Coordinates of C-alpha atoms and ligand atoms in Angstrom, one line a residue:
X986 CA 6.6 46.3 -7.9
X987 CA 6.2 44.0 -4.9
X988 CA 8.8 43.9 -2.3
X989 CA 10.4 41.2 -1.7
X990 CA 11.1 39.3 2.2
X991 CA 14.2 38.4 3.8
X992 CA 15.7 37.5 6.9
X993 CA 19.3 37.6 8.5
X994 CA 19.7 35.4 11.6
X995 CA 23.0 36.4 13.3
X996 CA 25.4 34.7 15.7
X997 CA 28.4 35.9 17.4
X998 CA 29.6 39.2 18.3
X999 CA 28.6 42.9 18.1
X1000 CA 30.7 43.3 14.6
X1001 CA 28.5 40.3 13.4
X1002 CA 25.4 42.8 14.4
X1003 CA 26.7 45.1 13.2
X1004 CA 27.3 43.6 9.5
X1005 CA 23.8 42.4 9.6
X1006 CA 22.3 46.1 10.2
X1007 CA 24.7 46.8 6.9
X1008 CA 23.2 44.1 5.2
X1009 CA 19.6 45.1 6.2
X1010 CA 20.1 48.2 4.6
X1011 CA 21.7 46.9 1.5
X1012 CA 18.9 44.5 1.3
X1013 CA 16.0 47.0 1.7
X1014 CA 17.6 49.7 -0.8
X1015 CA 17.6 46.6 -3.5
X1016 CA 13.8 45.6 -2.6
X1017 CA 13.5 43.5 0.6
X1018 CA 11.8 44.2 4.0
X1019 CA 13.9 42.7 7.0
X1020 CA 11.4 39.9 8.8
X1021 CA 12.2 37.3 10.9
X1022 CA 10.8 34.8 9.4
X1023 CA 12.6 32.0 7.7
X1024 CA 9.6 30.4 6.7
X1025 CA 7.8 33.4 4.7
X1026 CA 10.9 34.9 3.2
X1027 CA 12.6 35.1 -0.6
X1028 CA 15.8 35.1 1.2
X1029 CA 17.8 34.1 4.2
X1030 CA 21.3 34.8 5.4
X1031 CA 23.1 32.8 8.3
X1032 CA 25.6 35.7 9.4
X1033 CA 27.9 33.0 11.6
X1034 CA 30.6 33.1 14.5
X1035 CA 33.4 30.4 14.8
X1036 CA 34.8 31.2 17.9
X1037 CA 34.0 28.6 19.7
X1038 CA 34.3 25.2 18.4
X1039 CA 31.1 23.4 17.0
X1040 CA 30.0 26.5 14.8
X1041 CA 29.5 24.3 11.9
X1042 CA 27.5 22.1 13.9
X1043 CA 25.5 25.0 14.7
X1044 CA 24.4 26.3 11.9
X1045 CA 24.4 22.7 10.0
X1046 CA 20.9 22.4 11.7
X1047 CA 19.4 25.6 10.2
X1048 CA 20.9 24.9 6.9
X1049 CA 19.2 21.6 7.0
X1050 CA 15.8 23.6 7.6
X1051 CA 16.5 25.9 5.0
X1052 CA 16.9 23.0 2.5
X1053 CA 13.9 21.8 3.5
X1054 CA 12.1 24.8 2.8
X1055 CA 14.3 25.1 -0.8
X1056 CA 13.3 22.1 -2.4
X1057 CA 9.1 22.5 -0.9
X1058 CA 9.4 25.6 -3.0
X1059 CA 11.2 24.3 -6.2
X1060 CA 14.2 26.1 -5.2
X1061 CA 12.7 29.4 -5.1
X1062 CA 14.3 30.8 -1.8
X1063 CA 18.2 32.3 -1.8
X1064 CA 20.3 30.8 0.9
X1065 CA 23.5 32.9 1.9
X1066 CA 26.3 32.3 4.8
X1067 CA 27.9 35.6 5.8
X1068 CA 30.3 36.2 8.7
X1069 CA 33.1 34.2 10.4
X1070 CA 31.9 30.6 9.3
X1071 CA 32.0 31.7 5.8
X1072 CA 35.5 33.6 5.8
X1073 CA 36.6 30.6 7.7
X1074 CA 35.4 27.5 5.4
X1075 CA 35.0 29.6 2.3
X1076 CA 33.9 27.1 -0.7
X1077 CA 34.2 24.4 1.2
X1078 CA 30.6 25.1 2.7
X1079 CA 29.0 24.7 -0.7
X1080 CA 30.5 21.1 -0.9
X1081 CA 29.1 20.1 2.3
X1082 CA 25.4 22.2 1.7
X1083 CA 25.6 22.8 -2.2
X1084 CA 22.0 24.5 -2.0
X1085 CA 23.4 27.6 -0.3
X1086 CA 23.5 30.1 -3.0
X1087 CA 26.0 32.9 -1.7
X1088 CA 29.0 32.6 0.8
X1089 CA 30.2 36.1 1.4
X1090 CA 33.2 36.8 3.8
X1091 CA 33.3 39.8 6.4
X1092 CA 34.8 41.9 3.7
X1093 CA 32.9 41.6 0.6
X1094 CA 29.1 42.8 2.4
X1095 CA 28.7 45.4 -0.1
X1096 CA 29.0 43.1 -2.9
X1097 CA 25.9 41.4 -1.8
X1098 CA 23.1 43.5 -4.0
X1099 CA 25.4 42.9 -7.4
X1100 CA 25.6 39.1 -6.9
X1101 CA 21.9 38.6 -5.6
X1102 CA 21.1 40.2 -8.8
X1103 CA 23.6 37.9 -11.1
X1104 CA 22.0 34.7 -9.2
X1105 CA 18.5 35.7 -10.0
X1106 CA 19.0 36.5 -13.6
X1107 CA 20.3 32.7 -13.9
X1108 CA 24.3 34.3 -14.3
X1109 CA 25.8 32.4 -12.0
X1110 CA 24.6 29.5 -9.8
X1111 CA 26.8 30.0 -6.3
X1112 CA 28.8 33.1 -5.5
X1113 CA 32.0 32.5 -3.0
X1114 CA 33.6 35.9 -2.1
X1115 CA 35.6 35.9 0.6
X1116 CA 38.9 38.0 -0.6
X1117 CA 40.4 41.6 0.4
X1118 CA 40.9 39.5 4.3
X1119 CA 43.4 42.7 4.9
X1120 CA 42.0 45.5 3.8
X1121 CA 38.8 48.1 4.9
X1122 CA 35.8 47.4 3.9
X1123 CA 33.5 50.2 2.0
X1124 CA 32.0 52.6 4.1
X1125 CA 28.3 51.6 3.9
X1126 CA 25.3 52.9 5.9
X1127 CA 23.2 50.4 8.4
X1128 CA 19.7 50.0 9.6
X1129 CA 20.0 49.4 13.4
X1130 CA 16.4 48.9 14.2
X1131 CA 15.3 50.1 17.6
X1132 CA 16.8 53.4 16.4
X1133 CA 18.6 53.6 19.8
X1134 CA 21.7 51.8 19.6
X1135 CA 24.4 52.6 16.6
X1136 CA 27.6 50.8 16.5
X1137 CA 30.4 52.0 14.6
X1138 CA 33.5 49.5 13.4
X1139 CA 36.5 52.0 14.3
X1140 CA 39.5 49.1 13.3
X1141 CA 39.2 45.6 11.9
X1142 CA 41.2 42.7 12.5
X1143 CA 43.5 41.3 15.1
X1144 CA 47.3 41.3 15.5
X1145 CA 47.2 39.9 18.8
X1146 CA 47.2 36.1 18.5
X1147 CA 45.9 34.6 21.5
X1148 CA 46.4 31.2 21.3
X1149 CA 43.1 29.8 21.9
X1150 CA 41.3 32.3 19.5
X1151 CA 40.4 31.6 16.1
X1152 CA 39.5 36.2 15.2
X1153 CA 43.5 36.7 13.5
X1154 CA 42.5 33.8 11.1
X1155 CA 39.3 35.2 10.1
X1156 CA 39.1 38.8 10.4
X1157 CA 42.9 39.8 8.8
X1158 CA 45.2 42.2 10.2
X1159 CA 44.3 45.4 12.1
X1160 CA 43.8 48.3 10.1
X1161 CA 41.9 51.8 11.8
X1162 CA 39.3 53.4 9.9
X1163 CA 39.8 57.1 9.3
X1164 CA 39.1 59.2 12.1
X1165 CA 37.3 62.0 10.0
X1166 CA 34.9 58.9 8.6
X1167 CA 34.2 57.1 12.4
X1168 CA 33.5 61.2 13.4
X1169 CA 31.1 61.6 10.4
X1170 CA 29.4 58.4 11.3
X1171 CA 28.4 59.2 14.8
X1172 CA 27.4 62.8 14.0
X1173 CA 25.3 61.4 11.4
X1174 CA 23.8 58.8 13.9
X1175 CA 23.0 61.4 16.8
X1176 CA 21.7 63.5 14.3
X1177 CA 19.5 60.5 13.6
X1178 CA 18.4 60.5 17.0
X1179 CA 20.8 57.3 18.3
X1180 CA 21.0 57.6 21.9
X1181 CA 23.7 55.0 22.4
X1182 CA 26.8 54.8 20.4
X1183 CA 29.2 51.9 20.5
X1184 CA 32.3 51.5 19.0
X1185 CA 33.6 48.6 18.0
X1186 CA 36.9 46.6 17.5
X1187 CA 39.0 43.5 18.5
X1188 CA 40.9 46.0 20.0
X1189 CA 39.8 49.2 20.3
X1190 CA 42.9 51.1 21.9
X1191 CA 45.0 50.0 19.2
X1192 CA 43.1 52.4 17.0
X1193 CA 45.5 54.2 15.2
X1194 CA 48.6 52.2 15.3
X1195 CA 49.0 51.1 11.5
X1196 CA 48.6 54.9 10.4
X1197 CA 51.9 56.4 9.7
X1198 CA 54.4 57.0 12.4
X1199 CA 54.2 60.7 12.2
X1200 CA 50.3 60.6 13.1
X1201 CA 49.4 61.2 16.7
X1202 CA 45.9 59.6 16.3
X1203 CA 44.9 57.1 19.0
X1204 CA 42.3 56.0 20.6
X1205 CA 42.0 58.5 23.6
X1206 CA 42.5 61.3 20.5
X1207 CA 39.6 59.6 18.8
X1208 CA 37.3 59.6 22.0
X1209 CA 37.9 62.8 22.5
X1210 CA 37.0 64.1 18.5
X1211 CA 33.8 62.4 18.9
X1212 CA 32.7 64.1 22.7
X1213 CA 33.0 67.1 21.1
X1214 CA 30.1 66.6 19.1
X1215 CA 27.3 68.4 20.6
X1216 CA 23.7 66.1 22.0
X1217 CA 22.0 63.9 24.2
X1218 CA 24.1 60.5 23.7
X1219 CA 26.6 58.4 25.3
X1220 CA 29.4 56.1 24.0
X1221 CA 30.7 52.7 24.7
X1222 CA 33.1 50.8 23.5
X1223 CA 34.1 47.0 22.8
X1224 CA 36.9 46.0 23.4
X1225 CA 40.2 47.3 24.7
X1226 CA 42.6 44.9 25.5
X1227 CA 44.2 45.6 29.1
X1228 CA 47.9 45.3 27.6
X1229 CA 47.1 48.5 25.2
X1230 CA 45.4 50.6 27.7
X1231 CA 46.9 53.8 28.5
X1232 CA 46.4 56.4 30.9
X1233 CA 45.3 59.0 28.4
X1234 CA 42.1 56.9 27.8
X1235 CA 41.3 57.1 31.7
X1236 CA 41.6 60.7 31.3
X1237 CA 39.5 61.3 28.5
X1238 CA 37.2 58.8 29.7
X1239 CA 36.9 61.2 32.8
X1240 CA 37.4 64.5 31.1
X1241 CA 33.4 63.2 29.7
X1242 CA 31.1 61.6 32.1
X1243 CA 28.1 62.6 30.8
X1244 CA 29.0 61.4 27.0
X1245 CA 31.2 58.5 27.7
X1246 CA 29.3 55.5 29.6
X1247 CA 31.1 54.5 32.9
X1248 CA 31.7 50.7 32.1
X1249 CA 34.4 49.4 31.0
X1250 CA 34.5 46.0 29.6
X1251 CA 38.3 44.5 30.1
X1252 CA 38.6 40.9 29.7
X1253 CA 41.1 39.1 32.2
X1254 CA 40.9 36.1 30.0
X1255 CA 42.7 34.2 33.2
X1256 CA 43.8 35.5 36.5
X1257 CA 47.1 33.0 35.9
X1258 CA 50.1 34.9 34.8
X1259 CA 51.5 31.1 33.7
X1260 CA 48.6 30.8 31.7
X1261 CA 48.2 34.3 30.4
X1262 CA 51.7 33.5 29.3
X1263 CA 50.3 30.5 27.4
X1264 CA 47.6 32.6 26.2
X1265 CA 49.7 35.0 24.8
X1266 CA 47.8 38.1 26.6
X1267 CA 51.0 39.8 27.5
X1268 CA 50.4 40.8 30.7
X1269 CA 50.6 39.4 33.8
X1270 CA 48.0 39.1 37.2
X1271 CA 49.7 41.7 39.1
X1272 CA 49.8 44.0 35.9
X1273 CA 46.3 43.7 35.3
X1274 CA 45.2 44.0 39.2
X1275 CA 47.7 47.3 39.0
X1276 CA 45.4 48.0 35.9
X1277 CA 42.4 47.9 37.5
X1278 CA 43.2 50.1 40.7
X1279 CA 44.9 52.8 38.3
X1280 CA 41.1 52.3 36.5
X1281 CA 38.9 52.9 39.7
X1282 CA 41.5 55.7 41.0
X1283 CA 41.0 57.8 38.0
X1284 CA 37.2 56.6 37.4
X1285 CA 35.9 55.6 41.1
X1286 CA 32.6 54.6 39.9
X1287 CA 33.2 52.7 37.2
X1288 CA 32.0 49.3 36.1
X1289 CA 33.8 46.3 35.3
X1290 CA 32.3 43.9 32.8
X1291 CA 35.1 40.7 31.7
X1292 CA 35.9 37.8 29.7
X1293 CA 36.7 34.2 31.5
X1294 CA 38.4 31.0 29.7
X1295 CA 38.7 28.4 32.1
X1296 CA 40.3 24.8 31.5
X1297 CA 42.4 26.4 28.9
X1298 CA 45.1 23.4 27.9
X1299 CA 47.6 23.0 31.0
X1300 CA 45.5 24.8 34.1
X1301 CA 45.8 23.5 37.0
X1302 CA 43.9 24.0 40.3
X1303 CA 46.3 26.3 41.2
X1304 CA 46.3 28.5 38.3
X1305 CA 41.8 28.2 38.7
X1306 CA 42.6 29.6 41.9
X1307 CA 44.1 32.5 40.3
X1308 CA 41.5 33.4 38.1
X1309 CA 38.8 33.0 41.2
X1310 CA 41.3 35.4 43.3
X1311 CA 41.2 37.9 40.3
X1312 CA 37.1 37.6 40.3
X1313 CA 37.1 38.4 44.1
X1314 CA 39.5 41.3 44.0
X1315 CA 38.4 43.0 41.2
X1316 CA 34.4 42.9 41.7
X1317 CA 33.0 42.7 38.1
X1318 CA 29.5 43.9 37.4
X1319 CA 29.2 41.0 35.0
X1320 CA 31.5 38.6 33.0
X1321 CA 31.0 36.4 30.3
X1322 CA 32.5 32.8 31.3
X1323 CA 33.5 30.3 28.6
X1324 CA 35.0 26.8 28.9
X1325 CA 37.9 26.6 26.9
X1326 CA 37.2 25.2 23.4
X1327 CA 39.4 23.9 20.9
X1328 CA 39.6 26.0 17.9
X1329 CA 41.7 24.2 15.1
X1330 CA 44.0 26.0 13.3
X1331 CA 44.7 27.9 16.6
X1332 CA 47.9 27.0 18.4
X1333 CA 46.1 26.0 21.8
X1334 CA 44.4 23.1 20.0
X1335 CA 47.5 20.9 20.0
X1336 CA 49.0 22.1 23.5
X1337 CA 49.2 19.5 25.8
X1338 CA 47.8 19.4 28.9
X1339 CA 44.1 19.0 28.0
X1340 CA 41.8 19.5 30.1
X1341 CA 38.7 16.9 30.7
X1342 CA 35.0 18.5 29.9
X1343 CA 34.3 17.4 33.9
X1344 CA 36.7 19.1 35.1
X1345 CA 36.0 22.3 33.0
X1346 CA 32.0 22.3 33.8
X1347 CA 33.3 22.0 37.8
X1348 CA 35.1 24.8 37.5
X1349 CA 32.9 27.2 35.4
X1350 CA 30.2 26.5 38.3
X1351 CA 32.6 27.7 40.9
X1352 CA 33.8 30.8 39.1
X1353 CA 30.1 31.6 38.3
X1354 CA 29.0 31.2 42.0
X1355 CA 32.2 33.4 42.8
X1356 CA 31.3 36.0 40.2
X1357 CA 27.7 35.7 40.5
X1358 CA 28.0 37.2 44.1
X1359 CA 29.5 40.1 43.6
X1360 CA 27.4 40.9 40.5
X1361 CA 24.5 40.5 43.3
X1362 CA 26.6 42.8 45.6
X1363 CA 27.5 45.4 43.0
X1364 CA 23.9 45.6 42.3
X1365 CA 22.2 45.8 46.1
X1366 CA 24.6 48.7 46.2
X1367 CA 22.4 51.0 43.7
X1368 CA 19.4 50.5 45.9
X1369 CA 18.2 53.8 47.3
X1370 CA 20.4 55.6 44.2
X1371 CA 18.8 57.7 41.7
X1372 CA 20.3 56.7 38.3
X1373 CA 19.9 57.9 34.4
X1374 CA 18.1 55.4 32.6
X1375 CA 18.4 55.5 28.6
X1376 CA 14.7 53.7 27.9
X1377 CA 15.0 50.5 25.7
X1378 CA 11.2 49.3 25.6
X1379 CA 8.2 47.8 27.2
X1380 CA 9.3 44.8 29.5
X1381 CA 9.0 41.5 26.9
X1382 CA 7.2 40.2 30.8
X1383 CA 4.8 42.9 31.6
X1384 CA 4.1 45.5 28.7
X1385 CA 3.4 48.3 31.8
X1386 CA 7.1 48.1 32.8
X1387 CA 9.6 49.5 31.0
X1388 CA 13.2 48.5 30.6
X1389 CA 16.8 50.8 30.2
X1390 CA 20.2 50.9 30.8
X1391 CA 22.4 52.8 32.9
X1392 CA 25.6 54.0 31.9
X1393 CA 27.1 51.1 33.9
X1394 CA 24.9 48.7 31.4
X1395 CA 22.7 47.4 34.4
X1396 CA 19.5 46.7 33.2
X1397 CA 16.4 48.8 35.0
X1398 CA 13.0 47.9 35.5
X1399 CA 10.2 50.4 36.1
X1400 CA 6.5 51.7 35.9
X1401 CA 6.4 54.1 32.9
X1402 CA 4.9 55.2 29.3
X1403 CA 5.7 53.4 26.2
X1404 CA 6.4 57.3 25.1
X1405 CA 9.7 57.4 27.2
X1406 CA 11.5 54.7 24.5
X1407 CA 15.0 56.2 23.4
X1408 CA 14.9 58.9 26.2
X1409 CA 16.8 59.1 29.4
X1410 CA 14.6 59.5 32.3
X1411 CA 15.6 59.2 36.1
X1412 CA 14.6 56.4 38.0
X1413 CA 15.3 55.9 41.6
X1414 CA 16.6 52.2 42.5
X1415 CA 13.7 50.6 45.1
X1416 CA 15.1 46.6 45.1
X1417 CA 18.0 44.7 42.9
X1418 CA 18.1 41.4 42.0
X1419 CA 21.8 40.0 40.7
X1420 CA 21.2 41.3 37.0
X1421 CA 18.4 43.5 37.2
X1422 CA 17.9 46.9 39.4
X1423 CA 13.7 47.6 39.6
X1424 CA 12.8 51.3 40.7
X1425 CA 10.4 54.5 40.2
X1426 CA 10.7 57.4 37.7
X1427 CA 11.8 60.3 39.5
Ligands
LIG1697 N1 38.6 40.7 20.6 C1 37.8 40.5 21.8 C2 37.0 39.2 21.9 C3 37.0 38.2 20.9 S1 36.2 36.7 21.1 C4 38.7 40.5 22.9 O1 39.9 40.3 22.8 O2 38.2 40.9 24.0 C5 35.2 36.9 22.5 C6 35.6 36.0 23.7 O3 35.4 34.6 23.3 C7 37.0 36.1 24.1 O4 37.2 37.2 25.0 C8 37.2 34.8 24.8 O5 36.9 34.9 26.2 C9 36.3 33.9 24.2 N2 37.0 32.9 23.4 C10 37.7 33.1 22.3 N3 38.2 31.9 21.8 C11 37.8 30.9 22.7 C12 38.0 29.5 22.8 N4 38.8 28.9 21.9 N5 37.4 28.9 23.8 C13 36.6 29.5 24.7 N6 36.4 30.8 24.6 C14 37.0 31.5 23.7
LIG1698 FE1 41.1 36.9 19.9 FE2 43.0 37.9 21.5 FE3 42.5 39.1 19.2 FE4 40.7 39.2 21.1 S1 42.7 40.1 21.2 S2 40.3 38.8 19.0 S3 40.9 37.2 22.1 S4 43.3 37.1 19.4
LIG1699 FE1 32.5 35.2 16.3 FE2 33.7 36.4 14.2 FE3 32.8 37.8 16.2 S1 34.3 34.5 15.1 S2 33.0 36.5 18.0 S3 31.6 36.7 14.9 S4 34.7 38.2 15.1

């Protein structure tokens, strides 16, 4: 029989990716090969994000395309919206675009080869599933691609509630997956030959704490299950929220240097403690500087990747200030820096105190300038070092080059064999630029 074509084209974060490597696997047990191709394929899935506002505008412009393509082709072509958009606006999507065939929320992925099926047999017309919000999805394998990279989900949801962020709404509460299951995963992806495993949450310490109250399982427990599994790997994880992390996860993290990556991504959020108050992060800029020096005391060469929100509702110069003296102090190897956005639904949308998209854009070029030195620092400092590179690929600019990642997630440029991709080679740093280290295989 002849396969069929399909492509996913996903937004958002690294649980979104890793739903659509799910979904590529669903899809090529059931008779599809993965392209990326909207143009030659039977079907196509929009796997959105919503956290930032405008998400519907986003994807309204692809969804226009794909209705394009639907009617040139008599209607022949499945349309599906997956991920946050589709938990979010549920049926209402199919009375704005009522050509899109499937809307499947972040919990109902496995469903997707039995309602495919029902829609081309003439069943139904549209399929909406977007229920079980609260509980664990199936256990279902994924198809990750370069064969290098694996994430594993080890708890879904949120109970955290910060105010700007729209995740509690449409992801459910928190709730851990089994250790024994997240331990059988990762075995089963080394075995595979994945290099680089990342584990992933809204908020990754909080593993653990919605099993009973008798169970000792936490994070730092969890780490430590999964470094005992023998190979040549390392592990990553996204993200811990600095109000959760303990000192046992230091410990562990430094009990394993060669299997747990030395970055740490921690996101500040704002360096304000008035408007981490508003924010609802818990904690406080003294708390979280303290944070960071117990971090670098127990793990001295770690790297620090972060989060920014500036012009959140009610900042003032003074409280910018803050976040700028948080950027200086701490010295992040990289940060990801977002104006504030209004997320309806989310109580930061109605706070007062807006502030004006000028004033925002002035101060997300400041703090970039700020931050975008020391990133340039941090990486002039590897110059001269010899570092472990896990290989990724041929440059996309010069197919002689190849590029990796260090365990601190710089990326690293050198001279070597396509045969070295998904191995760890040493390469000694010759010249840095502010995001990329270039150097020679040892
Ligand atoms: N659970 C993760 C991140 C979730 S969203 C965590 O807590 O780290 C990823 C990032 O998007 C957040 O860290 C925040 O910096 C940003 N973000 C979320 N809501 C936003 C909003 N309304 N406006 C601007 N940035 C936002
Ligand atoms: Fe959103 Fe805060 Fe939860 Fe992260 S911890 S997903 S920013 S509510
Ligand atoms: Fe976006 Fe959903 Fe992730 S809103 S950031 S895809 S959890």
């Amino acid at each position: 029989m002849n396969r069929k074509k399909a492509t996913i084209v996903t937004y958002g974060c690294q649980m979104n990716v890793n739903e659509t490597a799910k979904m590529k696997k669903l899809l090529e047990e059931n008779g599809y090969d993965i392209i990326d191709d909207i143009h030659n394929s039977d079907a196509v899935f929009l796997n959105t994000c919503t956290v930032r506002g405008g998400a519907a505008g986003k994807i309204e412009g692809k969804l226009g395309n794909l209705k394009t393509i639907k009617n040139s082709r008599n209607g022949n072509l499945i349309i599906g919206v997956t991920g946050c958009v589709a938990q979010e606006e549920k049926e209402h999507l199919l009375k704005r675009a009522p050509y899109i065939d499937i809307v499947l929320g972040n919990q109902n992925i496995s469903q997707l080869p039995e309602i495919m099926e029902k829609i081309l047999d003439g069943e139904i017309e549209h399929a909406v599933l977007t229920n079980n919000e609260d509980e664990l999805p199936p256990r279902i394998d994924a198809n990750f691609g370069d064969g290098i990279t694996a994430s594993v989900a080890i708890n879904y949801g949120c109970n955290n509630f910060c105010t700007y962020c729209i995740v509690p709404y449409v992801r459910g509460r928190e709730r851990s997956v089994p250790l024994e299951d997240i331990v059988a995963d990762v075995r089963q992806y080394i075995k595979k030959g994945y290099k680089d495993i990342l584990l992933l949450g809204q908020n990754v310490n909080s593993y653990g704490q919605d099993f009973t109250e008798s169970s000792e399982i936490k994070f730092s427990k969890l780490l430590d299950e999964i470094c005992k599994i023998d190979g040549d790997y390392w592990i990553r994880y996204v993200s811990p929220h600095p109000k959760d992390l303990t000192t046992d996860v230091l410990e562990i993290m430094a009990k394993y240097p060669e299997k747990i990556a030395s970055n740490m991504h921690l996101p500040v959020q704002s360096g304000s403690t008035e408007i981490l108050k508003k924010m609802n992060r818990k904690y406080t800029k003294e708390n979280y500087l303290k944070l960071v020096d117990n971090i670098k005391d127990i793990l001295p060469n770690i790297s620090l990747t972060t989060d920014i929100i500036v012009g959140f509702p009610g900042e003032t110069e003074e409280n910018f200030l803050d976040t700028l003296d948080v950027v200086r102090k701490v010295q992040y190897e990289n940060a990801y820096m977002f104006k504030y956005s209004i997320r309806e639904g989310t109580p930061a949308a109605t706070m007062e105190g807006q502030i004006p998209e000028d004033v925002k854009q002035e101060r997300l070029l400041r703090l970039m300038e700020v931050q975008n030195e020391s990133a340039k620092n941090i990486s002039l400092s590897y110059v001269g070092k010899t570092v472990k590179v896990l290989v990724e690929g041929p440059s996309r600019r010069n197919e002689e080059k190849m590029t990796g990642r260090i365990s601190e997630n710089k990326v690293v440029i050198f001279k070597g064999d396509h045969s070295l991709k998904g191995t760890f080679v040493k390469v000694k740093i010759v010249t840095a630029k502010t995001w990329t280290l270039y150097g020679e295989l040892v």
